[in-house]
mmCIF file of C-alpha atoms and ligand atoms in Angstrom:
data_model
loop_
_atom_site.group_PDB
_atom_site.id
_atom_site.type_symbol
_atom_site.label_atom_id
_atom_site.label_comp_id
_atom_site.label_asym_id
_atom_site.label_seq_id
_atom_site.Cartn_x
_atom_site.Cartn_y
_atom_site.Cartn_z
ATOM 1 C CA MET G 1 49.757 50.552 -148.493
ATOM 2 C CA VAL G 2 50.614 47.053 -149.683
ATOM 3 C CA LYS G 3 48.871 46.202 -152.914
ATOM 4 C CA SER G 4 47.141 42.897 -153.511
ATOM 5 C CA PRO G 5 48.720 40.497 -156.037
ATOM 6 C CA GLU G 6 45.824 41.324 -158.385
ATOM 7 C CA GLU G 7 46.697 45.027 -158.238
ATOM 8 C CA GLU G 8 50.427 44.361 -158.686
ATOM 9 C CA HIS G 9 49.848 42.000 -161.597
ATOM 10 C CA PRO G 10 46.576 42.832 -163.302
ATOM 11 C CA ARG G 11 47.307 41.624 -166.819
ATOM 12 C CA LYS G 12 46.737 38.059 -167.857
ATOM 13 C CA ALA G 13 49.700 36.071 -169.114
ATOM 14 C CA PHE G 14 50.141 32.525 -170.339
ATOM 15 C CA GLY G 15 53.165 30.285 -170.430
ATOM 16 C CA TRP G 16 54.543 26.895 -169.475
ATOM 17 C CA ALA G 17 55.668 26.185 -165.922
ATOM 18 C CA ALA G 18 57.203 23.386 -163.912
ATOM 19 C CA LYS G 19 55.179 22.797 -160.791
ATOM 20 C CA ASP G 20 57.452 20.436 -158.826
ATOM 21 C CA THR G 21 60.934 18.868 -158.824
ATOM 22 C CA SER G 22 60.002 16.459 -161.623
ATOM 23 C CA GLY G 23 60.767 19.498 -163.781
ATOM 24 C CA VAL G 24 57.913 18.594 -166.141
ATOM 25 C CA LEU G 25 56.475 21.721 -167.721
ATOM 26 C CA SER G 26 52.811 22.224 -168.546
ATOM 27 C CA PRO G 27 50.502 25.111 -169.511
ATOM 28 C CA PHE G 28 50.162 27.776 -166.831
ATOM 29 C CA ASN G 29 47.994 30.869 -166.503
ATOM 30 C CA PHE G 30 49.487 33.707 -164.488
ATOM 31 C CA SER G 31 49.646 37.486 -164.565
ATOM 32 C CA ARG G 32 52.105 40.314 -165.049
ATOM 33 C CA ARG G 33 52.306 43.985 -164.112
ATOM 34 C CA THR G 34 51.073 46.660 -166.506
ATOM 35 C CA ASN G 35 53.668 48.596 -168.473
ATOM 36 C CA GLY G 36 55.103 51.353 -166.259
ATOM 37 C CA ALA G 37 56.665 54.660 -167.294
ATOM 38 C CA ASP G 38 60.178 53.150 -167.509
ATOM 39 C CA ASP G 39 59.105 49.810 -168.988
ATOM 40 C CA VAL G 40 58.827 48.142 -172.321
ATOM 41 C CA THR G 41 56.505 45.217 -172.989
ATOM 42 C CA LEU G 42 57.508 42.514 -175.455
ATOM 43 C CA LYS G 43 55.413 39.965 -177.254
ATOM 44 C CA ILE G 44 57.797 37.037 -177.003
ATOM 45 C CA LEU G 45 58.824 35.567 -180.354
ATOM 46 C CA TYR G 46 61.656 33.203 -179.416
ATOM 47 C CA CYS G 47 63.183 31.881 -176.215
ATOM 48 C CA GLY G 48 66.293 29.710 -175.910
ATOM 49 C CA ILE G 49 66.477 26.745 -173.535
ATOM 50 C CA CYS G 50 69.541 27.275 -171.362
ATOM 51 C CA HIS G 51 70.925 24.492 -169.172
ATOM 52 C CA SER G 52 70.235 26.834 -166.240
ATOM 53 C CA ASP G 53 66.522 26.424 -167.045
ATOM 54 C CA LEU G 54 66.987 22.682 -166.641
ATOM 55 C CA HIS G 55 68.915 23.036 -163.352
ATOM 56 C CA ALA G 56 66.155 25.370 -162.129
ATOM 57 C CA VAL G 57 63.048 23.374 -163.085
ATOM 58 C CA ARG G 58 64.546 20.324 -161.349
ATOM 59 C CA ASN G 59 65.614 22.392 -158.330
ATOM 60 C CA GLU G 60 69.198 21.213 -158.747
ATOM 61 C CA TRP G 61 70.516 24.373 -157.054
ATOM 62 C CA GLY G 62 67.995 24.075 -154.206
ATOM 63 C CA ASN G 63 66.461 27.551 -154.651
ATOM 64 C CA THR G 64 63.528 27.002 -156.994
ATOM 65 C CA ILE G 65 60.180 28.588 -156.218
ATOM 66 C CA TYR G 66 57.348 26.614 -157.853
ATOM 67 C CA PRO G 67 55.547 27.133 -160.137
ATOM 68 C CA ILE G 68 58.488 28.307 -162.222
ATOM 69 C CA VAL G 69 58.259 29.714 -165.760
ATOM 70 C CA PRO G 70 61.846 29.512 -167.046
ATOM 71 C CA GLY G 71 63.440 31.259 -170.013
ATOM 72 C CA HIS G 72 66.046 34.027 -170.148
ATOM 73 C CA GLU G 73 67.118 34.057 -173.777
ATOM 74 C CA ILE G 74 64.250 36.147 -175.035
ATOM 75 C CA ILE G 75 63.686 37.937 -178.322
ATOM 76 C CA GLY G 76 60.428 39.800 -178.716
ATOM 77 C CA ALA G 77 58.580 42.549 -180.506
ATOM 78 C CA VAL G 78 57.881 45.693 -178.511
ATOM 79 C CA THR G 79 54.148 46.177 -177.992
ATOM 80 C CA GLU G 80 54.167 49.008 -175.399
ATOM 81 C CA VAL G 81 56.645 51.634 -174.253
ATOM 82 C CA GLY G 82 56.497 53.756 -171.103
ATOM 83 C CA THR G 83 56.376 57.533 -171.209
ATOM 84 C CA ASN G 84 60.023 57.801 -170.048
ATOM 85 C CA VAL G 85 61.313 55.491 -172.765
ATOM 86 C CA ALA G 86 62.587 57.458 -175.747
ATOM 87 C CA ASP G 87 64.673 54.913 -177.611
ATOM 88 C CA PHE G 88 62.283 52.019 -178.205
ATOM 89 C CA LYS G 89 59.054 52.196 -180.127
ATOM 90 C CA VAL G 90 56.201 49.798 -180.764
ATOM 91 C CA GLY G 91 57.235 47.232 -183.364
ATOM 92 C CA ASP G 92 60.961 47.302 -182.540
ATOM 93 C CA ILE G 93 62.728 44.024 -181.851
ATOM 94 C CA ALA G 94 64.353 43.721 -178.428
ATOM 95 C CA GLY G 95 66.189 41.125 -176.391
ATOM 96 C CA VAL G 96 65.938 40.295 -172.692
ATOM 97 C CA GLY G 97 68.462 38.116 -170.886
ATOM 98 C CA CYS G 98 68.874 36.853 -167.342
ATOM 99 C CA LEU G 99 68.329 40.137 -165.505
ATOM 100 C CA VAL G 100 65.273 42.370 -165.150
ATOM 101 C CA GLY G 101 66.333 44.470 -162.165
ATOM 102 C CA ALA G 102 68.944 45.334 -159.542
ATOM 103 C CA CYS G 103 69.378 47.919 -156.766
ATOM 104 C CA HIS G 104 70.943 50.565 -159.069
ATOM 105 C CA THR G 105 72.763 52.196 -156.137
ATOM 106 C CA CYS G 106 75.581 49.790 -155.234
ATOM 107 C CA GLU G 107 79.129 49.931 -156.555
ATOM 108 C CA SER G 108 78.463 47.125 -159.030
ATOM 109 C CA CYS G 109 75.340 48.778 -160.440
ATOM 110 C CA GLU G 110 77.114 52.108 -160.686
ATOM 111 C CA SER G 111 79.879 50.396 -162.677
ATOM 112 C CA ASP G 112 77.369 48.895 -165.143
ATOM 113 C CA LEU G 113 77.781 45.491 -163.515
ATOM 114 C CA GLU G 114 74.179 44.871 -162.479
ATOM 115 C CA ASN G 115 75.012 41.158 -162.736
ATOM 116 C CA TYR G 116 77.177 41.496 -159.605
ATOM 117 C CA CYS G 117 74.595 43.516 -157.639
ATOM 118 C CA PRO G 118 73.924 41.842 -154.274
ATOM 119 C CA GLN G 119 70.192 42.257 -154.944
ATOM 120 C CA PRO G 120 69.697 41.259 -158.571
ATOM 121 C CA ILE G 121 66.227 40.546 -159.912
ATOM 122 C CA LEU G 122 66.549 37.609 -162.263
ATOM 123 C CA THR G 123 64.180 37.127 -165.176
ATOM 124 C CA TYR G 124 62.593 34.156 -163.425
ATOM 125 C CA ASN G 125 62.558 32.671 -159.946
ATOM 126 C CA SER G 126 63.351 35.977 -158.199
ATOM 127 C CA VAL G 127 61.291 37.530 -155.438
ATOM 128 C CA VAL G 128 60.678 41.175 -156.315
ATOM 129 C CA PRO G 129 60.690 43.688 -153.411
ATOM 130 C CA ASN G 130 56.862 43.893 -153.679
ATOM 131 C CA GLY G 131 56.712 40.161 -152.892
ATOM 132 C CA THR G 132 55.774 38.894 -156.326
ATOM 133 C CA ILE G 133 57.822 36.317 -158.240
ATOM 134 C CA THR G 134 59.383 36.825 -161.668
ATOM 135 C CA TYR G 135 58.366 34.581 -164.552
ATOM 136 C CA GLY G 136 60.506 34.048 -167.631
ATOM 137 C CA GLY G 137 60.318 33.734 -171.365
ATOM 138 C CA TYR G 138 58.460 30.459 -171.905
ATOM 139 C CA SER G 139 55.420 32.723 -172.064
ATOM 140 C CA ASP G 140 53.464 35.018 -174.330
ATOM 141 C CA HIS G 141 54.804 38.387 -173.150
ATOM 142 C CA ILE G 142 57.066 40.077 -170.626
ATOM 143 C CA VAL G 143 57.276 43.548 -169.070
ATOM 144 C CA VAL G 144 60.776 44.812 -168.232
ATOM 145 C CA PRO G 145 62.438 48.116 -167.399
ATOM 146 C CA ARG G 146 64.036 49.672 -170.498
ATOM 147 C CA ARG G 147 67.470 49.276 -168.850
ATOM 148 C CA TYR G 148 67.091 45.498 -169.188
ATOM 149 C CA ALA G 149 66.150 45.412 -172.861
ATOM 150 C CA VAL G 150 68.820 45.346 -175.567
ATOM 151 C CA ARG G 151 68.781 46.097 -179.257
ATOM 152 C CA VAL G 152 69.238 43.241 -181.690
ATOM 153 C CA PRO G 153 71.521 44.198 -184.589
ATOM 154 C CA GLU G 154 69.914 44.222 -188.028
ATOM 155 C CA GLY G 155 70.675 41.175 -190.087
ATOM 156 C CA LEU G 156 70.920 38.595 -187.312
ATOM 157 C CA LEU G 157 68.396 35.785 -187.610
ATOM 158 C CA LEU G 158 66.146 36.343 -184.618
ATOM 159 C CA ALA G 159 65.675 32.732 -183.490
ATOM 160 C CA ALA G 160 69.421 32.149 -183.697
ATOM 161 C CA ALA G 161 70.196 35.423 -181.908
ATOM 162 C CA ALA G 162 68.056 34.550 -178.851
ATOM 163 C CA PRO G 163 70.775 32.422 -177.174
ATOM 164 C CA LEU G 164 73.163 35.359 -177.265
ATOM 165 C CA LEU G 165 71.114 36.911 -174.450
ATOM 166 C CA CYS G 166 72.507 34.366 -171.981
ATOM 167 C CA ALA G 167 75.015 32.040 -173.657
ATOM 168 C CA GLY G 168 76.561 34.896 -175.638
ATOM 169 C CA ILE G 169 77.127 37.341 -172.803
ATOM 170 C CA THR G 170 78.167 34.567 -170.404
ATOM 171 C CA VAL G 171 81.168 33.686 -172.540
ATOM 172 C CA TYR G 172 81.908 37.173 -173.935
ATOM 173 C CA SER G 173 82.133 38.886 -170.541
ATOM 174 C CA PRO G 174 84.860 36.675 -168.997
ATOM 175 C CA MET G 175 86.831 36.721 -172.229
ATOM 176 C CA LYS G 176 86.919 40.519 -172.032
ATOM 177 C CA HIS G 177 87.439 40.748 -168.276
ATOM 178 C CA TYR G 178 90.210 38.159 -168.023
ATOM 179 C CA GLY G 179 91.969 39.388 -171.167
ATOM 180 C CA MET G 180 91.277 36.229 -173.134
ATOM 181 C CA THR G 181 91.243 38.192 -176.366
ATOM 182 C CA GLU G 182 94.822 38.548 -177.606
ATOM 183 C CA PRO G 183 94.932 37.359 -181.219
ATOM 184 C CA GLY G 184 97.016 34.231 -181.710
ATOM 185 C CA ARG G 185 96.672 33.052 -178.116
ATOM 186 C CA HIS G 186 95.299 29.596 -177.449
ATOM 187 C CA LEU G 187 91.839 29.166 -175.860
ATOM 188 C CA GLY G 188 90.434 25.838 -174.703
ATOM 189 C CA VAL G 189 86.641 25.636 -174.538
ATOM 190 C CA VAL G 190 85.430 22.835 -172.286
ATOM 191 C CA GLY G 191 81.978 21.424 -173.132
ATOM 192 C CA LEU G 192 80.544 21.905 -176.599
ATOM 193 C CA GLY G 193 76.988 22.822 -175.670
ATOM 194 C CA GLY G 194 75.022 26.066 -175.822
ATOM 195 C CA LEU G 195 77.659 28.213 -174.117
ATOM 196 C CA GLY G 196 80.613 26.320 -175.538
ATOM 197 C CA HIS G 197 79.717 26.580 -179.206
ATOM 198 C CA VAL G 198 79.117 30.336 -178.933
ATOM 199 C CA ALA G 199 82.482 30.628 -177.133
ATOM 200 C CA VAL G 200 84.179 28.944 -180.098
ATOM 201 C CA LYS G 201 82.631 31.469 -182.497
ATOM 202 C CA ILE G 202 83.450 34.491 -180.321
ATOM 203 C CA GLY G 203 86.964 33.180 -179.678
ATOM 204 C CA LYS G 204 87.571 32.888 -183.419
ATOM 205 C CA ALA G 205 86.228 36.419 -183.928
ATOM 206 C CA PHE G 206 88.830 37.648 -181.402
ATOM 207 C CA GLY G 207 91.496 35.921 -183.503
ATOM 208 C CA LEU G 208 92.317 33.151 -181.023
ATOM 209 C CA LYS G 209 93.391 29.608 -181.700
ATOM 210 C CA VAL G 210 90.487 27.595 -180.282
ATOM 211 C CA THR G 211 90.561 23.988 -179.116
ATOM 212 C CA VAL G 212 87.350 22.284 -178.065
ATOM 213 C CA ILE G 213 87.747 19.972 -175.064
ATOM 214 C CA SER G 214 84.831 17.577 -175.107
ATOM 215 C CA THR G 215 83.541 14.271 -173.760
ATOM 216 C CA SER G 216 81.790 13.594 -177.097
ATOM 217 C CA PRO G 217 84.114 12.374 -179.880
ATOM 218 C CA ALA G 218 81.146 12.526 -182.280
ATOM 219 C CA LYS G 219 81.206 16.338 -182.125
ATOM 220 C CA GLU G 220 84.719 16.622 -183.618
ATOM 221 C CA LYS G 221 83.919 16.983 -187.307
ATOM 222 C CA GLU G 222 81.303 19.656 -186.777
ATOM 223 C CA ALA G 223 83.374 21.534 -184.228
ATOM 224 C CA ILE G 224 86.121 21.962 -186.776
ATOM 225 C CA GLN G 225 84.233 22.160 -190.049
ATOM 226 C CA GLY G 226 81.029 23.794 -188.851
ATOM 227 C CA LEU G 227 82.099 26.022 -185.978
ATOM 228 C CA GLY G 228 85.623 26.832 -187.084
ATOM 229 C CA ALA G 229 87.522 25.366 -184.115
ATOM 230 C CA ASP G 230 91.202 24.726 -184.789
ATOM 231 C CA ALA G 231 91.484 21.502 -182.830
ATOM 232 C CA PHE G 232 89.434 18.999 -180.831
ATOM 233 C CA LEU G 233 90.520 17.173 -177.719
ATOM 234 C CA VAL G 234 88.605 14.322 -176.135
ATOM 235 C CA SER G 235 88.858 14.897 -172.401
ATOM 236 C CA ARG G 236 88.379 11.199 -171.651
ATOM 237 C CA ASP G 237 91.462 10.246 -173.696
ATOM 238 C CA PRO G 238 94.353 10.497 -171.185
ATOM 239 C CA GLU G 239 97.048 10.062 -173.856
ATOM 240 C CA LYS G 240 95.761 12.948 -175.978
ATOM 241 C CA MET G 241 95.303 15.083 -172.858
ATOM 242 C CA LYS G 242 98.897 14.379 -171.878
ATOM 243 C CA ASP G 243 100.129 15.375 -175.322
ATOM 244 C CA ALA G 244 98.265 18.693 -175.009
ATOM 245 C CA ALA G 245 99.704 19.570 -171.571
ATOM 246 C CA ASN G 246 101.145 23.104 -171.205
ATOM 247 C CA THR G 247 99.752 24.355 -174.515
ATOM 248 C CA MET G 248 96.859 26.661 -173.624
ATOM 249 C CA ASP G 249 96.804 30.281 -172.480
ATOM 250 C CA TYR G 250 93.198 30.270 -171.343
ATOM 251 C CA ILE G 251 90.405 27.789 -170.696
ATOM 252 C CA LEU G 252 86.706 28.576 -170.485
ATOM 253 C CA ASP G 253 84.895 25.785 -168.648
ATOM 254 C CA THR G 254 81.184 25.585 -169.554
ATOM 255 C CA VAL G 255 80.445 22.132 -168.156
ATOM 256 C CA SER G 256 77.132 21.741 -166.355
ATOM 257 C CA ALA G 257 78.078 18.684 -164.268
ATOM 258 C CA VAL G 258 80.768 17.761 -161.754
ATOM 259 C CA HIS G 259 83.992 16.896 -163.604
ATOM 260 C CA PRO G 260 87.707 16.698 -162.809
ATOM 261 C CA LEU G 261 89.555 20.032 -163.013
ATOM 262 C CA GLU G 262 93.123 18.755 -162.627
ATOM 263 C CA PRO G 263 93.417 17.433 -166.200
ATOM 264 C CA LEU G 264 92.193 20.813 -167.479
ATOM 265 C CA VAL G 265 94.587 22.869 -165.362
ATOM 266 C CA ALA G 266 97.391 20.650 -166.686
ATOM 267 C CA LEU G 267 96.607 21.936 -170.203
ATOM 268 C CA LEU G 268 97.460 25.509 -169.186
ATOM 269 C CA LYS G 269 100.830 27.090 -169.836
ATOM 270 C CA LEU G 270 102.704 29.188 -167.282
ATOM 271 C CA ASN G 271 100.377 32.017 -166.085
ATOM 272 C CA GLY G 272 97.380 30.299 -167.713
ATOM 273 C CA LYS G 273 93.860 31.072 -166.574
ATOM 274 C CA LEU G 274 90.900 28.747 -166.248
ATOM 275 C CA VAL G 275 87.547 30.510 -165.941
ATOM 276 C CA MET G 276 84.456 28.661 -164.759
ATOM 277 C CA VAL G 277 81.117 29.611 -166.217
ATOM 278 C CA GLY G 278 79.375 26.251 -165.862
ATOM 279 C CA LEU G 279 77.413 25.802 -162.648
ATOM 280 C CA PRO G 280 77.524 22.170 -161.458
ATOM 281 C CA ASP G 281 75.344 21.559 -158.422
ATOM 282 C CA LYS G 282 78.234 20.183 -156.314
ATOM 283 C CA PRO G 283 81.725 21.518 -155.501
ATOM 284 C CA LEU G 284 84.702 20.774 -157.727
ATOM 285 C CA SER G 285 88.106 20.127 -156.202
ATOM 286 C CA ILE G 286 91.567 21.293 -157.118
ATOM 287 C CA ASN G 287 95.008 20.493 -155.787
ATOM 288 C CA ALA G 288 96.971 23.632 -154.832
ATOM 289 C CA PHE G 289 100.149 22.112 -156.257
ATOM 290 C CA SER G 290 98.759 22.151 -159.774
ATOM 291 C CA LEU G 291 98.028 25.895 -159.513
ATOM 292 C CA LEU G 292 101.223 26.981 -157.765
ATOM 293 C CA PHE G 293 103.640 25.250 -160.107
ATOM 294 C CA GLY G 294 102.891 27.240 -163.233
ATOM 295 C CA ARG G 295 101.399 30.296 -161.457
ATOM 296 C CA LYS G 296 97.976 29.402 -162.777
ATOM 297 C CA ALA G 297 94.679 31.065 -161.873
ATOM 298 C CA VAL G 298 91.115 29.816 -161.591
ATOM 299 C CA GLY G 299 88.336 32.387 -161.825
ATOM 300 C CA GLY G 300 84.619 32.622 -162.383
ATOM 301 C CA SER G 301 82.094 34.830 -164.113
ATOM 302 C CA VAL G 302 78.335 35.201 -164.206
ATOM 303 C CA ILE G 303 76.460 36.601 -167.238
ATOM 304 C CA GLY G 304 77.273 40.308 -167.796
ATOM 305 C CA GLY G 305 75.978 43.816 -167.140
ATOM 306 C CA MET G 306 73.506 45.467 -169.489
ATOM 307 C CA LYS G 307 76.026 47.806 -171.102
ATOM 308 C CA GLU G 308 78.299 44.886 -171.914
ATOM 309 C CA THR G 309 75.339 42.795 -173.076
ATOM 310 C CA GLN G 310 74.583 45.465 -175.678
ATOM 311 C CA GLU G 311 78.290 45.599 -176.606
ATOM 312 C CA MET G 312 78.262 41.804 -177.077
ATOM 313 C CA MET G 313 75.128 41.994 -179.264
ATOM 314 C CA ASP G 314 76.781 44.641 -181.424
ATOM 315 C CA PHE G 315 79.991 42.577 -181.608
ATOM 316 C CA CYS G 316 77.950 39.550 -182.739
ATOM 317 C CA GLY G 317 76.123 41.742 -185.267
ATOM 318 C CA LYS G 318 79.448 42.929 -186.663
ATOM 319 C CA HIS G 319 80.882 39.415 -186.905
ATOM 320 C CA ASN G 320 77.585 37.777 -187.877
ATOM 321 C CA ILE G 321 77.665 35.465 -184.866
ATOM 322 C CA THR G 322 74.538 33.625 -183.773
ATOM 323 C CA ALA G 323 73.882 30.250 -182.177
ATOM 324 C CA ASP G 324 73.319 27.031 -184.118
ATOM 325 C CA VAL G 325 69.775 26.285 -183.084
ATOM 326 C CA GLU G 326 67.138 23.598 -183.222
ATOM 327 C CA LEU G 327 63.853 25.462 -183.378
ATOM 328 C CA VAL G 328 61.116 23.609 -181.488
ATOM 329 C CA SER G 329 57.499 24.172 -180.581
ATOM 330 C CA MET G 330 56.387 24.873 -177.026
ATOM 331 C CA ASP G 331 54.880 21.414 -176.557
ATOM 332 C CA TYR G 332 58.290 19.854 -177.335
ATOM 333 C CA VAL G 333 59.859 21.503 -174.289
ATOM 334 C CA ASN G 334 59.861 18.412 -172.039
ATOM 335 C CA THR G 335 61.517 16.290 -174.727
ATOM 336 C CA ALA G 336 63.998 19.096 -175.342
ATOM 337 C CA MET G 337 64.865 19.187 -171.628
ATOM 338 C CA HIS G 338 65.476 15.404 -171.617
ATOM 339 C CA ARG G 339 67.710 15.684 -174.643
ATOM 340 C CA LEU G 340 69.576 18.656 -173.151
ATOM 341 C CA ALA G 341 70.286 16.603 -170.018
ATOM 342 C CA LYS G 342 72.027 14.055 -172.281
ATOM 343 C CA ALA G 343 73.997 16.734 -174.216
ATOM 344 C CA ASP G 344 71.935 15.737 -177.264
ATOM 345 C CA VAL G 345 71.456 19.103 -178.985
ATOM 346 C CA LYS G 346 73.363 20.978 -181.656
ATOM 347 C CA TYR G 347 73.727 23.313 -179.983
ATOM 348 C CA ARG G 348 70.795 25.200 -178.523
ATOM 349 C CA PHE G 349 67.074 24.529 -178.472
ATOM 350 C CA VAL G 350 65.052 27.650 -179.147
ATOM 351 C CA ILE G 351 61.297 27.692 -178.632
ATOM 352 C CA ASP G 352 59.253 29.218 -181.436
ATOM 353 C CA VAL G 353 57.078 30.870 -178.809
ATOM 354 C CA ALA G 354 54.895 33.121 -180.943
ATOM 355 C CA ASN G 355 53.889 30.305 -183.314
ATOM 356 C CA SER G 356 53.350 27.490 -180.852
ATOM 357 C CA LEU G 357 52.044 28.881 -177.592
ATOM 358 C CA SER G 358 48.284 28.639 -177.537
ATOM 359 C CA ASN G 359 46.081 29.237 -174.557
HETATM 360 P P1 LIG F 1 74.710 22.518 -172.293
HETATM 361 O O1 LIG F 1 74.224 23.034 -173.595
HETATM 362 O O2 LIG F 1 74.057 21.335 -171.681
HETATM 363 O O3 LIG F 1 76.290 22.258 -172.455
HETATM 364 C C1 LIG F 1 77.069 21.708 -171.439
HETATM 365 C C2 LIG F 1 78.122 20.786 -172.087
HETATM 366 O O4 LIG F 1 78.941 20.288 -171.037
HETATM 367 C C3 LIG F 1 77.565 19.565 -172.759
HETATM 368 O O5 LIG F 1 77.143 19.785 -174.084
HETATM 369 C C4 LIG F 1 78.732 18.602 -172.708
HETATM 370 O O6 LIG F 1 79.648 18.921 -173.765
HETATM 371 C C5 LIG F 1 79.417 18.982 -171.407
HETATM 372 N N1 LIG F 1 79.069 18.044 -170.340
HETATM 373 C C6 LIG F 1 77.844 17.704 -169.895
HETATM 374 N N2 LIG F 1 77.933 16.816 -168.889
HETATM 375 C C7 LIG F 1 79.247 16.595 -168.693
HETATM 376 C C8 LIG F 1 79.986 15.790 -167.784
HETATM 377 N N3 LIG F 1 79.370 15.021 -166.873
HETATM 378 N N4 LIG F 1 81.338 15.822 -167.846
HETATM 379 C C9 LIG F 1 81.960 16.588 -168.762
HETATM 380 N N5 LIG F 1 81.308 17.353 -169.653
HETATM 381 C C10 LIG F 1 79.978 17.364 -169.616
HETATM 382 O O7 LIG F 1 74.651 23.656 -171.189
HETATM 383 P P2 LIG F 1 74.788 25.251 -171.329
HETATM 384 O O8 LIG F 1 73.445 25.838 -171.516
HETATM 385 O O9 LIG F 1 75.895 25.549 -172.246
HETATM 386 O O10 LIG F 1 75.202 25.610 -169.827
HETATM 387 C C11 LIG F 1 76.385 25.076 -169.265
HETATM 388 C C12 LIG F 1 76.490 25.399 -167.801
HETATM 389 O O11 LIG F 1 76.664 26.812 -167.653
HETATM 390 C C13 LIG F 1 75.257 25.056 -166.975
HETATM 391 O O12 LIG F 1 75.685 24.584 -165.703
HETATM 392 C C14 LIG F 1 74.544 26.387 -166.819
HETATM 393 O O13 LIG F 1 73.722 26.458 -165.676
HETATM 394 C C15 LIG F 1 75.729 27.319 -166.700
HETATM 395 N N6 LIG F 1 75.457 28.712 -167.039
HETATM 396 C C16 LIG F 1 76.159 29.651 -166.372
HETATM 397 C C17 LIG F 1 76.001 30.976 -166.682
HETATM 398 C C18 LIG F 1 76.832 32.010 -166.004
HETATM 399 O O14 LIG F 1 76.424 33.168 -165.966
HETATM 400 N N7 LIG F 1 78.013 31.667 -165.525
HETATM 401 C C19 LIG F 1 75.078 31.344 -167.670
HETATM 402 C C20 LIG F 1 74.398 30.358 -168.357
HETATM 403 C C21 LIG F 1 74.598 29.042 -168.041
HETATM 404 P P3 LIG F 1 80.518 17.780 -174.484
HETATM 405 O O15 LIG F 1 79.526 16.835 -175.087
HETATM 406 O O16 LIG F 1 81.267 18.555 -175.505
HETATM 407 O O17 LIG F 1 81.411 17.170 -173.447
HETATM 408 ZN ZN1 LIG F 2 71.210 30.889 -169.198
HETATM 409 ZN ZN1 LIG F 3 73.163 47.030 -157.133
#
């Protein structure tokens, strides 16, 4: 028998939601399911503000279901564990990223690639098979299956570790998959935002030479001195771009808006690979000639599976990698979104959820 929404979601929850395409967020009362046998419940401590949250609240991808509670860079304290969950206990710290479910029977799921399941359940804005909608981490608590919670290595600052749950895995996974990890090779990171600055840190930990390719000359000093990049290239300077042609083995493109790809492909050496992780709302174009002459490849990648997400967390624990964050209160979220739209953040806003969310 089909359950009523009240039966499916009997526990009260509170967060901030956007209610229309203005993307403006405001307080929102909703409800969540009770903790099931395979679930853990987290009291949310911190949640990063990913550019995907901004695309989603403004319906830039055309698939937003309002009201939407965004947030998929979640760190929380475990408050309940299901009877089948042996490896988390109340009081543990856990992370939740972009996924909270998948079919678990397809080839992707069976290969620990839940992120490529044809029926993924995203942390927010997904319709669950029972008809309810998922709500994300700009909220007081969340209930997720154990499979979708990861351990946060000891020693990482929790607020700064939150962005690893999306930005971290989104750049780590393609670097592993496309073999962008050979020490001494040259990686270009396009866009020095949330994803980009974590890519610089992970790239350096793999032993790569890293060049930031940016539209913002003002970010140069920090990119080199603060983040450890080896070089900085202003993508709007055609002379400098020309000088850098044929020098890079790999490029990771994190840009959130439509931008020309040809000048980036020109930076690649023979057999170079450009991997897209940014998700502009409109198509990008490429001339076949620029790929063929140089045997270059363009690929893509979306977040990562849960096993690899844990591997990435452990890698970041080992190398002491976290995001550079600006910690903000919940009621700053609309200003933060405006600033994010203008690339005015160094380099990730994180909401201090536990200390600033009041009902
Ligand atoms: P972000 O913090 O806003 O960073 C994006 C950066 O792109 C900006 O800081 C800026 O860097 C550059 N940029 C912005 N507008 C540009 C333009 N018009 N032309 C050229 N460069 C521009 O965003 P984010 O959170 O890192 O996310 C980046 C993109 O990845 C978003 O589209 C997001 O939805 C997507 N994403 C994808 C996945 C996935 O699984 N593949 C996961 C998370 C996010 P400079 O100032 O250095 O130029
Ligand atoms: Zn994200
Ligand atoms: Zn599946």
